[in-house]
CSV table of C-alpha atoms in Angstrom, one decimal:
chain,number,residue,atom,x,y,z
A,1,MET,CA,-19.8,-5.7,19.0
A,2,ILE,CA,-16.8,-3.7,17.8
A,3,THR,CA,-17.2,0.0,17.0
A,4,VAL,CA,-15.0,1.1,14.1
A,5,ASN,CA,-14.2,4.8,13.4
A,6,LEU,CA,-13.4,4.6,9.7
A,7,GLU,CA,-11.1,7.4,8.3
A,8,PRO,CA,-10.9,9.4,6.1
A,9,ASP,CA,-14.6,8.5,5.4
A,10,GLY,CA,-15.7,9.8,8.8
A,11,GLU,CA,-18.1,6.8,9.2
A,12,VAL,CA,-18.8,5.0,12.5
A,13,ILE,CA,-19.5,1.3,11.8
A,14,GLU,CA,-20.7,-1.3,14.3
A,15,LEU,CA,-19.6,-4.9,13.6
A,16,HIS,CA,-20.9,-8.0,15.3
A,17,GLY,CA,-19.1,-11.3,15.5
A,18,THR,CA,-15.6,-10.0,14.7
A,19,LYS,CA,-13.0,-11.1,17.2
A,20,THR,CA,-9.7,-10.1,15.5
A,21,VAL,CA,-8.3,-7.2,13.5
A,22,ILE,CA,-8.1,-9.3,10.4
A,23,ALA,CA,-11.8,-10.2,10.7
A,24,VAL,CA,-12.6,-6.4,10.9
A,25,LEU,CA,-10.4,-5.7,7.8
A,26,ASN,CA,-12.1,-8.5,5.9
A,27,ARG,CA,-15.5,-7.2,6.7
A,28,LEU,CA,-14.4,-3.8,5.5
A,29,LYS,CA,-12.9,-5.4,2.3
A,30,LEU,CA,-9.5,-4.0,3.2
A,31,ARG,CA,-6.1,-5.8,2.9
A,32,PRO,CA,-3.8,-5.5,6.0
A,33,SER,CA,-1.5,-3.1,4.1
A,34,MET,CA,-4.3,-0.8,3.0
A,35,ALA,CA,-5.2,0.6,6.4
A,36,ILE,CA,-3.6,1.1,9.9
A,37,VAL,CA,-5.6,-0.1,12.9
A,38,ALA,CA,-5.3,1.4,16.3
A,39,ARG,CA,-6.9,1.0,19.7
A,40,ASN,CA,-6.5,4.2,21.6
A,41,ASP,CA,-2.8,5.1,21.0
A,42,GLU,CA,-1.7,1.5,20.2
A,43,LEU,CA,-1.2,0.3,16.7
A,44,LEU,CA,-2.5,-3.3,16.1
A,45,THR,CA,-1.2,-5.9,13.8
A,46,SER,CA,-3.8,-8.0,11.9
A,47,ASP,CA,-3.4,-11.0,14.2
A,48,ARG,CA,-4.4,-9.1,17.4
A,49,ARG,CA,-7.6,-10.2,19.2
A,50,LEU,CA,-10.4,-7.7,20.0
A,51,THR,CA,-12.8,-7.7,22.9
A,52,PRO,CA,-16.5,-7.1,22.5
A,53,GLY,CA,-17.4,-3.5,23.3
A,54,GLU,CA,-14.1,-2.0,22.1
A,55,THR,CA,-13.7,0.9,19.8
A,56,ILE,CA,-11.0,1.0,17.2
A,57,LEU,CA,-9.7,3.3,14.5
A,58,VAL,CA,-9.3,2.0,10.9
A,59,ARG,CA,-7.5,4.6,8.8
A,60,LYS,CA,-7.2,3.9,5.1
A,61,VAL,CA,-3.7,4.8,3.9
A,62,THR,CA,-4.2,5.3,0.1
A,63,SER,CA,-4.0,9.0,-0.6
A,64,ALA,CA,-6.5,10.0,-3.2
A,65,GLY,CA,-5.1,13.3,-4.4
B,1,MET,CA,3.6,-11.2,16.4
B,2,LYS,CA,7.0,-10.3,17.9
B,3,CYS,CA,9.3,-7.4,17.0
B,4,THR,CA,12.1,-8.7,14.7
B,5,ARG,CA,14.6,-6.4,16.5
B,6,CYS,CA,13.8,-6.6,20.2
B,7,LYS,CA,11.2,-9.4,20.5
B,8,LYS,CA,8.6,-7.2,22.2
B,9,LEU,CA,5.0,-7.2,21.0
B,10,ALA,CA,5.0,-5.9,17.4
B,11,CYS,CA,2.7,-3.1,16.3
B,12,VAL,CA,3.5,-3.0,12.6
B,13,SER,CA,3.8,-6.1,10.4
B,14,LEU,CA,5.7,-5.8,7.1
B,15,PRO,CA,5.4,-9.0,5.0
B,16,SER,CA,7.5,-7.6,2.2
B,17,HIS,CA,10.4,-7.3,4.6
B,18,HIS,CA,9.6,-10.6,6.5
B,19,SER,CA,9.6,-8.4,9.6
B,20,GLY,CA,7.5,-6.8,12.3
B,21,PHE,CA,8.4,-4.0,14.6
B,22,CYS,CA,7.3,-2.6,18.0
B,23,LYS,CA,6.6,1.1,18.6
B,24,ASP,CA,10.2,1.8,19.6
B,25,CYS,CA,11.9,-0.1,16.8
B,26,TYR,CA,9.7,0.9,13.9
B,27,PRO,CA,10.9,4.5,13.7
B,28,LEU,CA,14.5,3.1,13.4
B,29,PHE,CA,13.4,1.0,10.5
B,30,PHE,CA,11.8,4.0,8.9
B,31,THR,CA,14.9,6.2,9.5
B,32,ARG,CA,17.2,3.7,8.0
B,33,GLN,CA,15.1,3.4,4.8
B,34,VAL,CA,15.2,7.2,4.4
B,35,GLU,CA,19.0,7.3,5.1
B,36,THR,CA,19.6,4.5,2.6
B,37,ALA,CA,17.5,6.3,-0.1
B,38,ILE,CA,19.4,9.6,0.5
B,39,ARG,CA,22.8,7.9,0.5
B,40,ARG,CA,22.4,5.5,-2.5
B,41,GLU,CA,20.8,8.1,-4.8
B,42,LYS,CA,23.1,10.9,-3.6
B,43,MET,CA,20.1,13.1,-3.0
B,44,PHE,CA,21.6,15.8,-0.8
B,45,THR,CA,24.1,16.6,1.9
B,46,HIS,CA,23.8,18.3,5.3
B,47,GLY,CA,25.5,21.4,3.8
B,48,GLU,CA,22.7,21.9,1.2
B,49,ARG,CA,19.4,23.9,1.5
B,50,ILE,CA,16.3,21.7,1.0
B,51,LEU,CA,12.8,22.9,0.1
B,52,VAL,CA,10.2,20.4,1.2
B,53,ALA,CA,6.8,20.4,-0.5
B,54,LEU,CA,4.1,20.1,2.1
B,55,SER,CA,0.5,19.1,1.2
B,56,GLY,CA,-0.6,18.3,4.7
B,57,GLY,CA,-0.9,14.6,4.1
B,58,LYS,CA,1.0,11.9,6.0
B,59,ASP,CA,3.8,11.5,3.5
B,60,SER,CA,5.0,15.1,3.2
B,61,LEU,CA,4.7,15.7,7.0
B,62,ALA,CA,6.4,12.5,7.8
B,63,LEU,CA,9.2,13.4,5.4
B,64,MET,CA,9.6,16.9,6.9
B,65,LEU,CA,9.8,15.5,10.5
B,66,GLU,CA,12.2,12.8,9.5
B,67,LEU,CA,14.6,15.2,7.7
B,68,LYS,CA,14.5,17.5,10.7
B,69,LEU,CA,15.4,14.6,13.0
B,70,GLN,CA,18.3,13.7,10.7
B,71,GLY,CA,19.6,17.3,11.0
B,72,TYR,CA,19.0,18.6,7.5
B,73,ASP,CA,18.6,22.3,6.6
B,74,ILE,CA,14.9,22.3,5.6
B,75,THR,CA,12.2,24.8,4.7
B,76,GLY,CA,8.6,23.8,4.1
B,77,LEU,CA,6.5,25.0,1.1
B,78,HIS,CA,2.7,24.7,1.1
B,79,ILE,CA,0.6,25.7,-1.9
B,80,ASP,CA,-2.9,26.9,-0.8
B,81,LEU,CA,-5.0,25.8,-3.8
B,82,GLY,CA,-8.0,27.9,-2.9
B,83,ILE,CA,-10.5,24.9,-3.0
B,84,PRO,CA,-13.4,25.7,-0.7
B,85,ASN,CA,-13.8,23.6,2.5
B,86,SER,CA,-10.6,21.7,1.7
B,87,SER,CA,-7.5,23.9,1.2
B,88,ASN,CA,-8.1,25.8,4.4
B,89,LYS,CA,-8.1,22.5,6.4
B,90,ALA,CA,-4.9,21.3,4.7
B,91,ARG,CA,-3.2,24.6,5.2
B,92,ALA,CA,-4.1,24.6,8.9
B,93,LYS,CA,-2.6,21.2,9.4
B,94,VAL,CA,0.6,22.2,7.8
B,95,GLU,CA,0.8,25.5,9.8
B,96,ASN,CA,0.1,23.8,13.1
B,97,PHE,CA,2.6,21.0,12.3
B,98,CYS,CA,5.4,23.5,11.5
B,99,ASP,CA,4.6,25.6,14.6
B,100,MET,CA,4.7,22.6,16.8
B,101,HIS,CA,8.0,21.4,15.4
B,102,ASP,CA,9.6,24.8,15.0
B,103,LEU,CA,10.0,24.5,11.3
B,104,THR,CA,10.3,27.3,8.7
B,105,LEU,CA,7.3,27.4,6.3
B,106,GLN,CA,6.5,29.4,3.2
B,107,VAL,CA,2.9,29.5,1.9
B,108,LEU,CA,1.9,30.3,-1.7
B,109,GLU,CA,-1.7,31.2,-2.3
B,110,MET,CA,-3.0,30.4,-5.8
B,111,GLU,CA,-5.8,33.0,-5.3
B,112,LYS,CA,-3.1,35.7,-5.2
B,113,GLU,CA,-1.3,34.1,-8.2
B,114,GLY,CA,-4.5,34.6,-10.2
B,115,LEU,CA,-5.1,30.9,-10.6
B,116,PRO,CA,-7.2,29.4,-7.9
B,117,ILE,CA,-7.9,25.7,-8.7
B,118,PRO,CA,-11.8,26.1,-8.7
B,119,GLU,CA,-11.3,28.6,-11.6
B,120,VAL,CA,-9.1,26.1,-13.4
B,121,LYS,CA,-11.9,23.5,-13.0
B,122,ALA,CA,-14.5,25.9,-14.2
B,123,PHE,CA,-12.7,27.5,-17.1
B,124,ILE,CA,-10.2,24.9,-18.5
B,125,ASN,CA,-11.5,22.0,-20.5
B,126,ARG,CA,-8.9,19.5,-19.3
B,127,PRO,CA,-8.8,17.1,-16.3
B,128,VAL,CA,-8.3,19.3,-13.3
B,129,CYS,CA,-5.9,16.9,-11.6
B,130,ALA,CA,-3.5,17.1,-14.5
B,131,VAL,CA,-3.6,20.9,-14.6
B,132,CYS,CA,-3.3,21.2,-10.8
B,133,GLY,CA,-0.3,18.9,-10.8
B,134,LYS,CA,1.4,20.9,-13.6
B,135,VAL,CA,0.7,24.2,-11.7
B,136,LYS,CA,2.1,22.9,-8.4
B,137,ARG,CA,5.3,21.5,-10.1
B,138,HIS,CA,5.8,24.8,-11.8
B,139,HIS,CA,5.6,26.8,-8.6
B,140,PHE,CA,7.6,24.3,-6.5
B,141,ASN,CA,10.5,24.6,-9.1
B,142,ARG,CA,10.1,28.4,-9.4
B,143,ILE,CA,10.2,29.0,-5.6
B,144,ALA,CA,13.1,26.6,-5.1
B,145,ARG,CA,15.0,28.4,-7.9
B,146,GLU,CA,14.2,31.9,-6.8
B,147,GLY,CA,14.9,31.1,-3.1
B,148,GLY,CA,18.3,29.7,-3.9
B,149,PHE,CA,17.5,26.2,-2.6
B,150,ASP,CA,19.8,23.3,-3.8
B,151,VAL,CA,17.1,20.7,-3.9
B,152,LEU,CA,13.3,20.2,-3.9
B,153,ALA,CA,12.1,17.2,-1.8
B,154,THR,CA,8.6,15.7,-2.2
B,155,GLY,CA,6.8,13.0,-0.1
B,156,HIS,CA,6.3,10.7,-3.0
B,157,ASN,CA,6.4,7.1,-1.7
B,158,LEU,CA,6.8,3.7,-3.3
B,159,ASP,CA,3.1,3.4,-4.0
B,160,ASP,CA,3.1,6.7,-5.8
B,161,GLU,CA,6.1,5.7,-7.8
B,162,VAL,CA,4.8,2.3,-8.7
B,163,ALA,CA,1.4,3.8,-9.8
B,164,ARG,CA,3.1,6.4,-11.9
B,165,LEU,CA,5.5,3.8,-13.5
B,166,PHE,CA,2.5,1.5,-14.2
B,167,ALA,CA,0.6,4.3,-15.9
B,168,ASN,CA,3.6,5.4,-17.9
B,169,THR,CA,4.3,1.8,-18.9
B,170,LEU,CA,0.6,1.2,-19.9
B,171,ARG,CA,1.0,4.1,-22.4
B,172,TRP,CA,4.7,3.4,-23.2
B,173,ASP,CA,5.3,7.0,-22.5
B,174,THR,CA,9.0,7.2,-23.3
B,175,ALA,CA,9.4,10.9,-22.3
B,176,TYR,CA,8.1,10.2,-18.8
B,177,LEU,CA,9.8,6.8,-18.5
B,178,SER,CA,13.1,8.6,-19.3
B,179,ASP,CA,13.0,10.8,-16.3
B,180,GLN,CA,11.1,8.8,-13.7
B,181,GLY,CA,13.1,8.1,-10.7
B,182,PRO,CA,13.8,9.1,-7.1
B,183,MET,CA,16.5,11.7,-8.0
B,184,LEU,CA,16.2,14.0,-11.0
B,185,PRO,CA,19.5,16.1,-11.3
B,186,ALA,CA,19.4,19.8,-11.7
B,187,ALA,CA,19.2,21.1,-15.3
B,188,GLU,CA,18.9,24.5,-17.0
B,189,GLY,CA,16.1,26.2,-15.2
B,190,PHE,CA,15.2,23.2,-13.0
B,191,VAL,CA,16.4,22.5,-9.5
B,192,ARG,CA,17.3,18.9,-8.4
B,193,LYS,CA,14.2,17.0,-7.3
B,194,VAL,CA,14.3,14.1,-4.9
B,195,LYS,CA,11.9,11.6,-3.3
B,196,PRO,CA,13.5,10.4,-0.1
B,197,LEU,CA,10.5,8.2,0.8
B,198,PHE,CA,10.7,6.1,-2.4
B,199,ARG,CA,11.7,3.0,-0.6
B,200,LEU,CA,8.7,3.2,1.8
B,201,THR,CA,5.0,2.3,1.1
B,202,GLU,CA,2.0,4.4,2.1
B,203,PHE,CA,1.3,1.9,4.8
B,204,GLU,CA,4.8,2.4,6.2
B,205,THR,CA,4.6,6.2,6.2
B,206,ALA,CA,1.1,6.0,7.7
B,207,ASN,CA,2.4,3.9,10.6
B,208,TYR,CA,5.3,6.3,11.1
B,209,ALA,CA,3.0,9.4,11.1
B,210,PHE,CA,0.7,7.7,13.7
B,211,LEU,CA,3.5,6.7,16.0
B,212,LYS,CA,5.0,10.2,15.8
B,213,GLY,CA,1.6,11.8,16.6
B,214,ILE,CA,1.5,13.7,13.4
B,215,GLU,CA,-2.0,15.3,12.8
B,216,ILE,CA,-2.6,14.8,9.1
B,217,HIS,CA,-5.0,16.1,6.5
B,218,SER,CA,-6.5,12.8,5.3
B,219,ALA,CA,-9.7,14.0,3.5
B,220,PRO,CA,-9.3,13.4,-0.3
B,221,CYS,CA,-9.4,16.4,-2.6
B,222,PRO,CA,-13.0,17.0,-3.6
B,223,TYR,CA,-11.9,17.2,-7.2
B,224,SER,CA,-9.9,13.9,-7.3
B,225,GLY,CA,-12.8,11.4,-7.8
B,226,GLY,CA,-11.9,8.7,-10.3
B,227,ALA,CA,-8.2,9.7,-10.6
B,228,SER,CA,-6.5,6.8,-12.4
B,229,PHE,CA,-3.6,6.6,-10.0
B,230,THR,CA,-6.0,5.7,-7.2
B,231,ASN,CA,-7.3,2.8,-9.2
B,232,HIS,CA,-3.8,1.7,-10.1
B,233,LYS,CA,-2.9,1.7,-6.4
B,234,LYS,CA,-5.8,-0.5,-5.6
B,235,LEU,CA,-4.7,-3.0,-8.3
B,236,TRP,CA,-1.2,-3.0,-6.9
B,237,GLY,CA,-2.5,-3.4,-3.4
B,238,GLU,CA,-4.0,-6.7,-4.4
B,239,LEU,CA,-0.8,-7.8,-6.2
B,240,GLU,CA,1.3,-6.9,-3.2
B,241,HIS,CA,-1.1,-8.8,-0.9
B,242,ARG,CA,-0.8,-12.0,-3.0
B,243,SER,CA,3.0,-11.6,-3.5
B,244,PRO,CA,4.6,-9.3,-0.9
B,245,GLY,CA,7.6,-7.4,-2.3
B,246,GLN,CA,6.2,-7.0,-5.9
B,247,LYS,CA,6.0,-3.2,-5.7
B,248,PHE,CA,9.6,-2.9,-4.7
B,249,GLN,CA,10.8,-5.4,-7.3
B,250,PHE,CA,8.8,-3.7,-10.1
B,251,TYR,CA,10.1,-0.3,-9.3
B,252,HIS,CA,13.7,-1.2,-8.5
B,253,GLY,CA,13.9,-3.5,-11.5
B,254,PHE,CA,12.8,-0.6,-13.7
B,255,LEU,CA,15.5,1.7,-12.2
B,256,LYS,CA,18.2,-0.9,-12.7
B,257,ARG,CA,17.3,-2.6,-15.9
B,258,GLY,CA,14.4,-0.7,-17.6
B,259,LYS,CA,15.1,3.0,-17.3
B,260,PRO,CA,18.6,3.0,-18.8
B,261,ALA,CA,17.0,2.3,-22.2
B,262,PHE,CA,14.9,5.4,-22.3
B,263,PRO,CA,17.2,8.5,-22.0
B,264,VAL,CA,19.0,7.3,-25.2
B,265,GLN,CA,15.7,7.6,-27.1
B,266,GLU,CA,14.9,11.0,-25.5
B,267,GLU,CA,18.3,12.4,-26.6
B,268,THR,CA,17.3,12.0,-30.2
B,269,SER,CA,13.7,13.2,-29.8
B,270,GLY,CA,14.1,15.7,-26.9
B,271,VAL,CA,13.3,19.4,-27.2
B,272,THR,CA,15.3,22.5,-26.4
B,273,LEU,CA,14.1,24.6,-23.4
B,274,THR,CA,14.2,28.4,-23.2
B,275,PRO,CA,12.9,30.8,-20.5
B,276,CYS,CA,9.2,31.6,-20.6
B,277,ASP,CA,8.5,35.1,-22.0
B,278,GLU,CA,6.4,36.0,-19.0
B,279,CYS,CA,7.7,34.2,-15.9
B,280,GLY,CA,11.1,32.9,-16.9
B,281,SER,CA,10.4,29.3,-16.2
B,282,PRO,CA,11.9,26.8,-18.7
B,283,THR,CA,9.6,26.0,-21.6
B,284,SER,CA,9.9,24.5,-25.1
B,285,VAL,CA,7.5,27.2,-26.5
B,286,GLY,CA,7.7,31.0,-26.0
B,287,THR,CA,5.2,31.2,-23.2
B,288,CYS,CA,5.1,28.3,-20.6
B,289,SER,CA,2.0,26.2,-20.2
B,290,VAL,CA,1.1,27.6,-16.8
B,291,CYS,CA,1.2,31.2,-18.1
B,292,ARG,CA,-1.0,30.1,-21.0
B,293,ILE,CA,-3.4,28.3,-18.6
B,294,LYS,CA,-3.6,31.5,-16.6
B,295,ALA,CA,-4.4,33.5,-19.7
B,296,THR,CA,-7.1,31.1,-20.8
B,297,VAL,CA,-8.7,31.2,-17.4
B,298,ARG,CA,-8.7,35.0,-17.5
B,299,GLU,CA,-10.3,35.0,-21.0
B,300,ASN,CA,-12.9,32.3,-20.4
B,301,LYS,CA,-13.9,33.9,-17.1
B,302,ALA,CA,-14.4,37.3,-18.7
B,303,LYS,CA,-16.5,35.7,-21.5
B,304,ALA,CA,-18.6,33.9,-18.9
B,305,GLU,CA,-19.1,37.1,-16.9
B,306,ALA,CA,-20.0,39.0,-20.1
B,307,THR,CA,-22.6,36.3,-21.0
B,308,GLN,CA,-24.2,36.4,-17.5
B,309,GLY,CA,-24.1,40.2,-17.4
């Protein structure tokens, strides 16, 4: 399971069966250029693999006013 | 993915540039894009005073930090819109950021100006985002003018510019198409306006802000639901995903080949500007639109209070 802290929504989402950043973005219906993804202080490109139990930040980049 | 520059592990992938960058090389890419924008569009020099509009979002704070790192003479301007549970948070981010980086900041409070945005929403029968934008532009220009600044810089990025161009094109709004661009020269009553981030997408500024440790105000404005620009950005996000580089081509194609057609038309249908009777800002009618909005809010608020009382 991967825990996602979704910003700016402020939601915490638990995803099962996702092993890569791109899989997480697909589940959240986001394109790679629509959000930055980070693990602790490290930015991750969409091809990076994730390990079960990890927590990541997904921050949408589109400003809405 | 490897960094295009040093071959270490990349942390940012940029399909539109056929590139990826590591955490050390990415800020160099960002800096060069800003340098290119300033140089090619002749935005400003190191001898000029620059007023930077700061909302507290990633773009304006990233711009402020980058201009500081490039050694420019900058002052920040934040407008506190007076929106409950929102404006105070944005203002705190801006103030903390400027304290942390030893940057000069001016804050204008709309409450003290007699035009807090909640009252605009309550008493003006027009979309609040349009009126808020107009009020902010008015004060940005006024403060830059009165403060003797040479130029006003905003954090508008490529996505903002593409969304605006798209909206203007959908309406074939020739007046807006005639003056859209990353550099608007000074004119009678107006300071020069520049957008040094116009070559960079929101994704690119978000990565820069993260890598630089900038604490941003990311919560959307509570009044902005359904804003058309947000929907246009989503459409363009899909186009860009299918065909990386489309945004840049659309916008730069307009600047090179589309825009030159519009000023000619505006010269024949343009209006003459004179100083506003009340505030001195340029206007095509005796009293400028912001002073008229302020008067309407005052009148409608008094009527509402009389009805309740």
